[in-house]
Amino acid sequence: MATNPRSTSPLSDIDGERQRKRKLSNRESARRSRMRKQQRLDELTAQATQLKEENKKLREMIDGSNQLYLSVASENSVLRAQATELADRLKSLNALLRVASDVSGLAFDIPDVPDALAEPLQMPCSVLPITASADMFQY
């Protein structure tokens, strides 16, 4: 009866055992690697979701700031137009006072309208805010 000397030798049993342990170790290592990869994927997915939410909140803040800016810019334009109109009216009233002063012979103290009234932001001193609304100037 012919037997395979390699299969019956103690060295082949040890080699077979080593090979089996190696395969088992490799499988376990591959399983751990897949688990780490899945865990990393889950972490990245969660981070992407978090960043999308943060991005959404930032966009909402930017949109709100833009709306506020547009509102303030619009109100500023109205106030500039009103300031210019009031400066023109003041100049006209001062001209009328000069004419009345010349005709009546009475001396009125008529201050000159500074050019700064036409450009309120160019005024050299700080000006206390005047509360007014656009409705006050409707005719």
Short mmCIF file of N, CA and C in Angstrom, two decimals:
data_model
loop_
_atom_site.label_atom_id
_atom_site.label_comp_id
_atom_site.label_asym_id
_atom_site.label_seq_id
_atom_site.Cartn_x
_atom_site.Cartn_y
_atom_site.Cartn_z
N MET A 1 0.83 -1.15 0.00
CA MET A 1 0.00 0.00 0.00
C MET A 1 0.89 1.23 0.00
N ALA A 2 0.63 2.11 -0.99
CA ALA A 2 1.46 3.30 -1.12
C ALA A 2 0.78 4.45 -0.40
N THR A 3 1.53 5.06 0.42
CA THR A 3 0.99 6.21 1.15
C THR A 3 1.82 7.43 0.81
N ASN A 4 1.21 8.52 0.92
CA ASN A 4 1.90 9.77 0.65
C ASN A 4 2.72 10.09 1.89
N PRO A 5 4.04 10.10 1.72
CA PRO A 5 4.86 10.31 2.91
C PRO A 5 4.66 11.71 3.49
N ARG A 6 4.31 12.65 2.68
CA ARG A 6 4.15 14.02 3.16
C ARG A 6 2.91 14.16 4.04
N SER A 7 1.83 13.45 3.68
CA SER A 7 0.60 13.57 4.43
C SER A 7 0.69 12.86 5.77
N THR A 8 1.58 11.97 5.93
CA THR A 8 1.65 11.24 7.19
C THR A 8 2.78 11.73 8.08
N SER A 9 3.61 12.61 7.55
CA SER A 9 4.73 13.06 8.38
C SER A 9 4.25 14.11 9.38
N PRO A 10 4.90 14.16 10.52
CA PRO A 10 4.52 15.16 11.53
C PRO A 10 4.74 16.59 11.03
N LEU A 11 5.70 16.80 10.15
CA LEU A 11 5.96 18.15 9.63
C LEU A 11 4.79 18.62 8.76
N SER A 12 4.22 17.69 7.99
CA SER A 12 3.11 18.10 7.14
C SER A 12 1.90 18.44 7.99
N ASP A 13 1.72 17.76 9.11
CA ASP A 13 0.62 18.10 10.01
C ASP A 13 0.83 19.50 10.59
N ILE A 14 2.07 19.82 10.93
CA ILE A 14 2.38 21.15 11.48
C ILE A 14 2.19 22.21 10.40
N ASP A 15 2.66 21.92 9.18
CA ASP A 15 2.48 22.87 8.07
C ASP A 15 0.99 23.09 7.78
N GLY A 16 0.21 22.03 7.80
CA GLY A 16 -1.23 22.13 7.57
C GLY A 16 -1.90 22.98 8.65
N GLU A 17 -1.47 22.77 9.89
CA GLU A 17 -2.02 23.54 11.00
C GLU A 17 -1.65 25.01 10.87
N ARG A 18 -0.40 25.26 10.49
CA ARG A 18 0.05 26.65 10.29
C ARG A 18 -0.75 27.31 9.17
N GLN A 19 -0.94 26.58 8.10
CA GLN A 19 -1.69 27.12 6.97
C GLN A 19 -3.14 27.42 7.36
N ARG A 20 -3.73 26.51 8.14
CA ARG A 20 -5.11 26.72 8.60
C ARG A 20 -5.19 27.94 9.52
N LYS A 21 -4.21 28.07 10.42
CA LYS A 21 -4.19 29.22 11.32
C LYS A 21 -3.97 30.52 10.53
N ARG A 22 -3.11 30.46 9.54
CA ARG A 22 -2.84 31.62 8.70
C ARG A 22 -4.11 32.05 7.97
N LYS A 23 -4.84 31.11 7.38
CA LYS A 23 -6.09 31.42 6.68
C LYS A 23 -7.10 32.04 7.65
N LEU A 24 -7.19 31.44 8.83
CA LEU A 24 -8.12 31.95 9.83
C LEU A 24 -7.72 33.38 10.24
N SER A 25 -6.43 33.60 10.45
CA SER A 25 -5.93 34.93 10.82
C SER A 25 -6.19 35.93 9.69
N ASN A 26 -5.96 35.52 8.45
CA ASN A 26 -6.21 36.39 7.31
C ASN A 26 -7.70 36.75 7.19
N ARG A 27 -8.56 35.77 7.41
CA ARG A 27 -10.00 36.03 7.36
C ARG A 27 -10.40 37.03 8.45
N GLU A 28 -9.86 36.82 9.64
CA GLU A 28 -10.17 37.72 10.76
C GLU A 28 -9.64 39.13 10.47
N SER A 29 -8.46 39.22 9.91
CA SER A 29 -7.88 40.51 9.56
C SER A 29 -8.72 41.20 8.49
N ALA A 30 -9.17 40.46 7.51
CA ALA A 30 -10.01 41.02 6.45
C ALA A 30 -11.35 41.49 7.02
N ARG A 31 -11.90 40.70 7.95
CA ARG A 31 -13.16 41.09 8.59
C ARG A 31 -12.99 42.40 9.37
N ARG A 32 -11.90 42.50 10.14
CA ARG A 32 -11.63 43.73 10.89
C ARG A 32 -11.42 44.91 9.94
N SER A 33 -10.74 44.67 8.84
CA SER A 33 -10.51 45.72 7.85
C SER A 33 -11.83 46.20 7.26
N ARG A 34 -12.72 45.27 6.93
CA ARG A 34 -14.03 45.64 6.41
C ARG A 34 -14.84 46.42 7.45
N MET A 35 -14.72 46.01 8.70
CA MET A 35 -15.43 46.72 9.78
C MET A 35 -14.90 48.15 9.93
N ARG A 36 -13.57 48.31 9.89
CA ARG A 36 -12.99 49.64 9.99
C ARG A 36 -13.41 50.50 8.82
N LYS A 37 -13.42 49.91 7.64
CA LYS A 37 -13.82 50.64 6.44
C LYS A 37 -15.28 51.08 6.55
N GLN A 38 -16.16 50.20 7.02
CA GLN A 38 -17.57 50.53 7.18
C GLN A 38 -17.75 51.61 8.25
N GLN A 39 -16.98 51.49 9.34
CA GLN A 39 -17.05 52.49 10.41
C GLN A 39 -16.61 53.86 9.88
N ARG A 40 -15.54 53.89 9.11
CA ARG A 40 -15.05 55.15 8.54
C ARG A 40 -16.08 55.74 7.58
N LEU A 41 -16.71 54.87 6.77
CA LEU A 41 -17.75 55.31 5.85
C LEU A 41 -18.93 55.92 6.63
N ASP A 42 -19.34 55.26 7.73
CA ASP A 42 -20.43 55.78 8.55
C ASP A 42 -20.06 57.14 9.15
N GLU A 43 -18.81 57.27 9.62
CA GLU A 43 -18.35 58.54 10.19
C GLU A 43 -18.38 59.65 9.14
N LEU A 44 -17.90 59.34 7.95
CA LEU A 44 -17.87 60.33 6.87
C LEU A 44 -19.29 60.72 6.44
N THR A 45 -20.18 59.75 6.41
CA THR A 45 -21.57 60.03 6.06
C THR A 45 -22.21 60.95 7.10
N ALA A 46 -21.95 60.66 8.38
CA ALA A 46 -22.48 61.52 9.45
C ALA A 46 -21.88 62.92 9.36
N GLN A 47 -20.59 63.00 9.09
CA GLN A 47 -19.94 64.30 8.97
C GLN A 47 -20.50 65.08 7.78
N ALA A 48 -20.75 64.40 6.66
CA ALA A 48 -21.32 65.06 5.48
C ALA A 48 -22.71 65.61 5.81
N THR A 49 -23.50 64.84 6.52
CA THR A 49 -24.84 65.29 6.92
C THR A 49 -24.74 66.50 7.83
N GLN A 50 -23.83 66.46 8.78
CA GLN A 50 -23.64 67.58 9.70
C GLN A 50 -23.19 68.83 8.94
N LEU A 51 -22.26 68.67 8.01
CA LEU A 51 -21.78 69.82 7.24
C LEU A 51 -22.86 70.39 6.34
N LYS A 52 -23.72 69.53 5.79
CA LYS A 52 -24.83 70.02 4.98
C LYS A 52 -25.79 70.85 5.82
N GLU A 53 -26.07 70.39 7.04
CA GLU A 53 -26.94 71.15 7.94
C GLU A 53 -26.32 72.49 8.30
N GLU A 54 -25.03 72.47 8.60
CA GLU A 54 -24.33 73.71 8.93
C GLU A 54 -24.33 74.67 7.74
N ASN A 55 -24.11 74.12 6.55
CA ASN A 55 -24.13 74.92 5.33
C ASN A 55 -25.52 75.54 5.12
N LYS A 56 -26.55 74.77 5.38
CA LYS A 56 -27.92 75.27 5.24
C LYS A 56 -28.17 76.43 6.21
N LYS A 57 -27.73 76.27 7.46
CA LYS A 57 -27.92 77.34 8.45
C LYS A 57 -27.15 78.59 8.05
N LEU A 58 -25.92 78.41 7.55
CA LEU A 58 -25.13 79.56 7.13
C LEU A 58 -25.77 80.27 5.95
N ARG A 59 -26.32 79.50 5.02
CA ARG A 59 -27.01 80.12 3.87
C ARG A 59 -28.23 80.91 4.33
N GLU A 60 -28.96 80.36 5.31
CA GLU A 60 -30.12 81.08 5.84
C GLU A 60 -29.68 82.37 6.52
N MET A 61 -28.57 82.31 7.24
CA MET A 61 -28.05 83.52 7.89
C MET A 61 -27.64 84.56 6.85
N ILE A 62 -26.98 84.11 5.79
CA ILE A 62 -26.55 85.01 4.72
C ILE A 62 -27.77 85.63 4.04
N ASP A 63 -28.78 84.80 3.76
CA ASP A 63 -29.99 85.32 3.13
C ASP A 63 -30.67 86.35 4.03
N GLY A 64 -30.72 86.07 5.33
CA GLY A 64 -31.30 87.02 6.27
C GLY A 64 -30.52 88.32 6.31
N SER A 65 -29.20 88.20 6.30
CA SER A 65 -28.35 89.40 6.30
C SER A 65 -28.55 90.19 5.02
N ASN A 66 -28.64 89.50 3.90
CA ASN A 66 -28.87 90.19 2.62
C ASN A 66 -30.22 90.92 2.62
N GLN A 67 -31.25 90.27 3.15
CA GLN A 67 -32.56 90.91 3.22
C GLN A 67 -32.50 92.14 4.11
N LEU A 68 -31.83 92.01 5.25
CA LEU A 68 -31.70 93.15 6.16
C LEU A 68 -30.93 94.27 5.49
N TYR A 69 -29.85 93.93 4.77
CA TYR A 69 -29.07 94.94 4.07
C TYR A 69 -29.93 95.67 3.04
N LEU A 70 -30.69 94.91 2.26
CA LEU A 70 -31.55 95.53 1.25
C LEU A 70 -32.59 96.45 1.89
N SER A 71 -33.13 96.02 3.01
CA SER A 71 -34.12 96.83 3.71
C SER A 71 -33.49 98.12 4.23
N VAL A 72 -32.32 98.01 4.83
CA VAL A 72 -31.63 99.19 5.36
C VAL A 72 -31.20 100.11 4.21
N ALA A 73 -30.70 99.54 3.14
CA ALA A 73 -30.28 100.35 1.99
C ALA A 73 -31.47 101.10 1.40
N SER A 74 -32.61 100.43 1.33
CA SER A 74 -33.82 101.08 0.81
C SER A 74 -34.26 102.21 1.73
N GLU A 75 -34.28 101.93 3.02
CA GLU A 75 -34.65 102.96 3.98
C GLU A 75 -33.66 104.12 3.93
N ASN A 76 -32.39 103.81 3.78
CA ASN A 76 -31.36 104.85 3.68
C ASN A 76 -31.60 105.73 2.46
N SER A 77 -31.96 105.13 1.35
CA SER A 77 -32.25 105.91 0.13
C SER A 77 -33.42 106.85 0.36
N VAL A 78 -34.46 106.35 1.03
CA VAL A 78 -35.63 107.19 1.32
C VAL A 78 -35.21 108.35 2.21
N LEU A 79 -34.41 108.06 3.24
CA LEU A 79 -33.98 109.10 4.16
C LEU A 79 -33.08 110.13 3.48
N ARG A 80 -32.22 109.68 2.59
CA ARG A 80 -31.37 110.63 1.84
C ARG A 80 -32.23 111.55 0.97
N ALA A 81 -33.21 110.96 0.31
CA ALA A 81 -34.10 111.76 -0.54
C ALA A 81 -34.87 112.76 0.32
N GLN A 82 -35.34 112.32 1.48
CA GLN A 82 -36.07 113.23 2.37
C GLN A 82 -35.16 114.34 2.88
N ALA A 83 -33.92 114.01 3.22
CA ALA A 83 -32.98 115.02 3.70
C ALA A 83 -32.70 116.04 2.61
N THR A 84 -32.54 115.58 1.39
CA THR A 84 -32.30 116.50 0.27
C THR A 84 -33.51 117.39 0.06
N GLU A 85 -34.69 116.82 0.11
CA GLU A 85 -35.92 117.60 -0.06
C GLU A 85 -36.05 118.64 1.05
N LEU A 86 -35.77 118.24 2.28
CA LEU A 86 -35.87 119.18 3.39
C LEU A 86 -34.84 120.31 3.27
N ALA A 87 -33.64 119.96 2.82
CA ALA A 87 -32.62 120.99 2.63
C ALA A 87 -33.06 121.98 1.56
N ASP A 88 -33.66 121.48 0.48
CA ASP A 88 -34.17 122.36 -0.58
C ASP A 88 -35.29 123.25 -0.06
N ARG A 89 -36.18 122.68 0.74
CA ARG A 89 -37.28 123.45 1.31
C ARG A 89 -36.75 124.54 2.24
N LEU A 90 -35.72 124.17 3.03
CA LEU A 90 -35.13 125.15 3.94
C LEU A 90 -34.49 126.30 3.16
N LYS A 91 -33.80 125.96 2.08
CA LYS A 91 -33.21 127.01 1.24
C LYS A 91 -34.31 127.92 0.67
N SER A 92 -35.39 127.31 0.22
CA SER A 92 -36.50 128.10 -0.34
C SER A 92 -37.11 129.00 0.73
N LEU A 93 -37.33 128.48 1.93
CA LEU A 93 -37.89 129.28 3.01
C LEU A 93 -36.95 130.42 3.41
N ASN A 94 -35.66 130.15 3.42
CA ASN A 94 -34.70 131.20 3.73
C ASN A 94 -34.71 132.29 2.65
N ALA A 95 -34.88 131.88 1.41
CA ALA A 95 -34.97 132.86 0.32
C ALA A 95 -36.22 133.73 0.50
N LEU A 96 -37.34 133.11 0.90
CA LEU A 96 -38.55 133.87 1.15
C LEU A 96 -38.35 134.84 2.31
N LEU A 97 -37.67 134.37 3.35
CA LEU A 97 -37.39 135.26 4.48
C LEU A 97 -36.52 136.44 4.07
N ARG A 98 -35.57 136.21 3.20
CA ARG A 98 -34.72 137.32 2.72
C ARG A 98 -35.56 138.35 1.95
N VAL A 99 -36.45 137.82 1.09
CA VAL A 99 -37.32 138.71 0.32
C VAL A 99 -38.22 139.49 1.28
N ALA A 100 -38.81 138.80 2.27
CA ALA A 100 -39.67 139.46 3.24
C ALA A 100 -38.89 140.49 4.04
N SER A 101 -37.66 140.17 4.36
CA SER A 101 -36.81 141.10 5.11
C SER A 101 -36.51 142.34 4.28
N ASP A 102 -36.22 142.11 2.99
CA ASP A 102 -35.92 143.25 2.10
C ASP A 102 -37.16 144.13 1.90
N VAL A 103 -38.33 143.52 1.74
CA VAL A 103 -39.56 144.26 1.48
C VAL A 103 -40.00 145.02 2.73
N SER A 104 -39.96 144.37 3.88
CA SER A 104 -40.46 144.99 5.11
C SER A 104 -39.44 145.89 5.77
N GLY A 105 -38.22 145.71 5.47
CA GLY A 105 -37.18 146.50 6.09
C GLY A 105 -36.78 145.98 7.45
N LEU A 106 -37.41 144.92 7.91
CA LEU A 106 -37.06 144.30 9.19
C LEU A 106 -35.87 143.37 8.97
N ALA A 107 -35.05 143.30 9.98
CA ALA A 107 -33.88 142.42 9.87
C ALA A 107 -34.20 141.07 10.51
N PHE A 108 -34.11 140.04 9.71
CA PHE A 108 -34.29 138.68 10.21
C PHE A 108 -32.92 138.01 10.25
N ASP A 109 -32.73 137.21 11.28
CA ASP A 109 -31.49 136.43 11.35
C ASP A 109 -31.72 135.15 10.55
N ILE A 110 -31.19 135.13 9.37
CA ILE A 110 -31.39 133.98 8.46
C ILE A 110 -30.07 133.26 8.33
N PRO A 111 -29.97 132.10 8.95
CA PRO A 111 -28.71 131.35 8.81
C PRO A 111 -28.61 130.74 7.43
N ASP A 112 -27.39 130.63 6.96
CA ASP A 112 -27.17 129.95 5.68
C ASP A 112 -27.37 128.45 5.88
N VAL A 113 -27.88 127.84 4.85
CA VAL A 113 -28.06 126.39 4.89
C VAL A 113 -26.73 125.76 4.53
N PRO A 114 -26.15 125.04 5.46
CA PRO A 114 -24.86 124.43 5.12
C PRO A 114 -25.03 123.35 4.06
N ASP A 115 -24.02 123.20 3.24
CA ASP A 115 -24.05 122.16 2.20
C ASP A 115 -24.10 120.77 2.82
N ALA A 116 -23.69 120.69 4.08
CA ALA A 116 -23.69 119.39 4.75
C ALA A 116 -25.09 118.82 4.89
N LEU A 117 -26.11 119.68 4.88
CA LEU A 117 -27.47 119.16 4.96
C LEU A 117 -27.83 118.34 3.74
N ALA A 118 -27.26 118.71 2.61
CA ALA A 118 -27.53 117.95 1.39
C ALA A 118 -26.82 116.61 1.42
N GLU A 119 -25.71 116.54 2.13
CA GLU A 119 -24.95 115.30 2.27
C GLU A 119 -24.75 115.00 3.75
N PRO A 120 -25.73 114.44 4.42
CA PRO A 120 -25.67 114.26 5.86
C PRO A 120 -24.48 113.43 6.34
N LEU A 121 -24.01 112.52 5.52
CA LEU A 121 -22.89 111.68 5.96
C LEU A 121 -21.58 112.45 5.95
N GLN A 122 -21.56 113.62 5.33
CA GLN A 122 -20.33 114.40 5.25
C GLN A 122 -20.23 115.42 6.39
N MET A 123 -21.21 115.44 7.27
CA MET A 123 -21.21 116.42 8.35
C MET A 123 -20.03 116.17 9.28
N PRO A 124 -19.34 117.25 9.72
CA PRO A 124 -18.15 117.07 10.54
C PRO A 124 -18.44 116.66 11.97
N CYS A 125 -19.64 116.92 12.47
CA CYS A 125 -19.95 116.56 13.85
C CYS A 125 -21.01 115.47 13.87
N SER A 126 -21.09 114.83 15.02
CA SER A 126 -22.08 113.77 15.12
C SER A 126 -23.46 114.39 15.29
N VAL A 127 -24.43 113.79 14.71
CA VAL A 127 -25.79 114.29 14.74
C VAL A 127 -26.64 113.29 15.48
N LEU A 128 -27.47 113.79 16.38
CA LEU A 128 -28.37 112.90 17.09
C LEU A 128 -29.40 112.37 16.11
N PRO A 129 -29.76 111.11 16.24
CA PRO A 129 -30.73 110.56 15.29
C PRO A 129 -32.11 111.17 15.51
N ILE A 130 -32.80 111.38 14.42
CA ILE A 130 -34.16 111.91 14.46
C ILE A 130 -35.07 110.78 14.03
N THR A 131 -36.01 110.46 14.90
CA THR A 131 -36.93 109.37 14.55
C THR A 131 -37.99 109.92 13.61
N ALA A 132 -38.12 109.32 12.48
CA ALA A 132 -39.09 109.75 11.48
C ALA A 132 -39.45 108.54 10.64
N SER A 133 -40.58 108.63 10.02
CA SER A 133 -40.99 107.58 9.09
C SER A 133 -41.31 108.21 7.76
N ALA A 134 -41.34 107.40 6.75
CA ALA A 134 -41.63 107.91 5.41
C ALA A 134 -43.04 108.48 5.34
N ASP A 135 -43.96 107.98 6.20
CA ASP A 135 -45.34 108.44 6.18
C ASP A 135 -45.45 109.89 6.62
N MET A 136 -44.51 110.40 7.41
CA MET A 136 -44.58 111.77 7.89
C MET A 136 -44.42 112.78 6.75
N PHE A 137 -43.81 112.37 5.65
CA PHE A 137 -43.50 113.31 4.59
C PHE A 137 -44.44 113.18 3.40
N GLN A 138 -45.50 112.46 3.57
CA GLN A 138 -46.48 112.31 2.50
C GLN A 138 -47.35 113.55 2.45
N TYR A 139 -47.68 113.99 1.27
CA TYR A 139 -48.49 115.21 1.12
C TYR A 139 -49.93 114.85 0.92
#
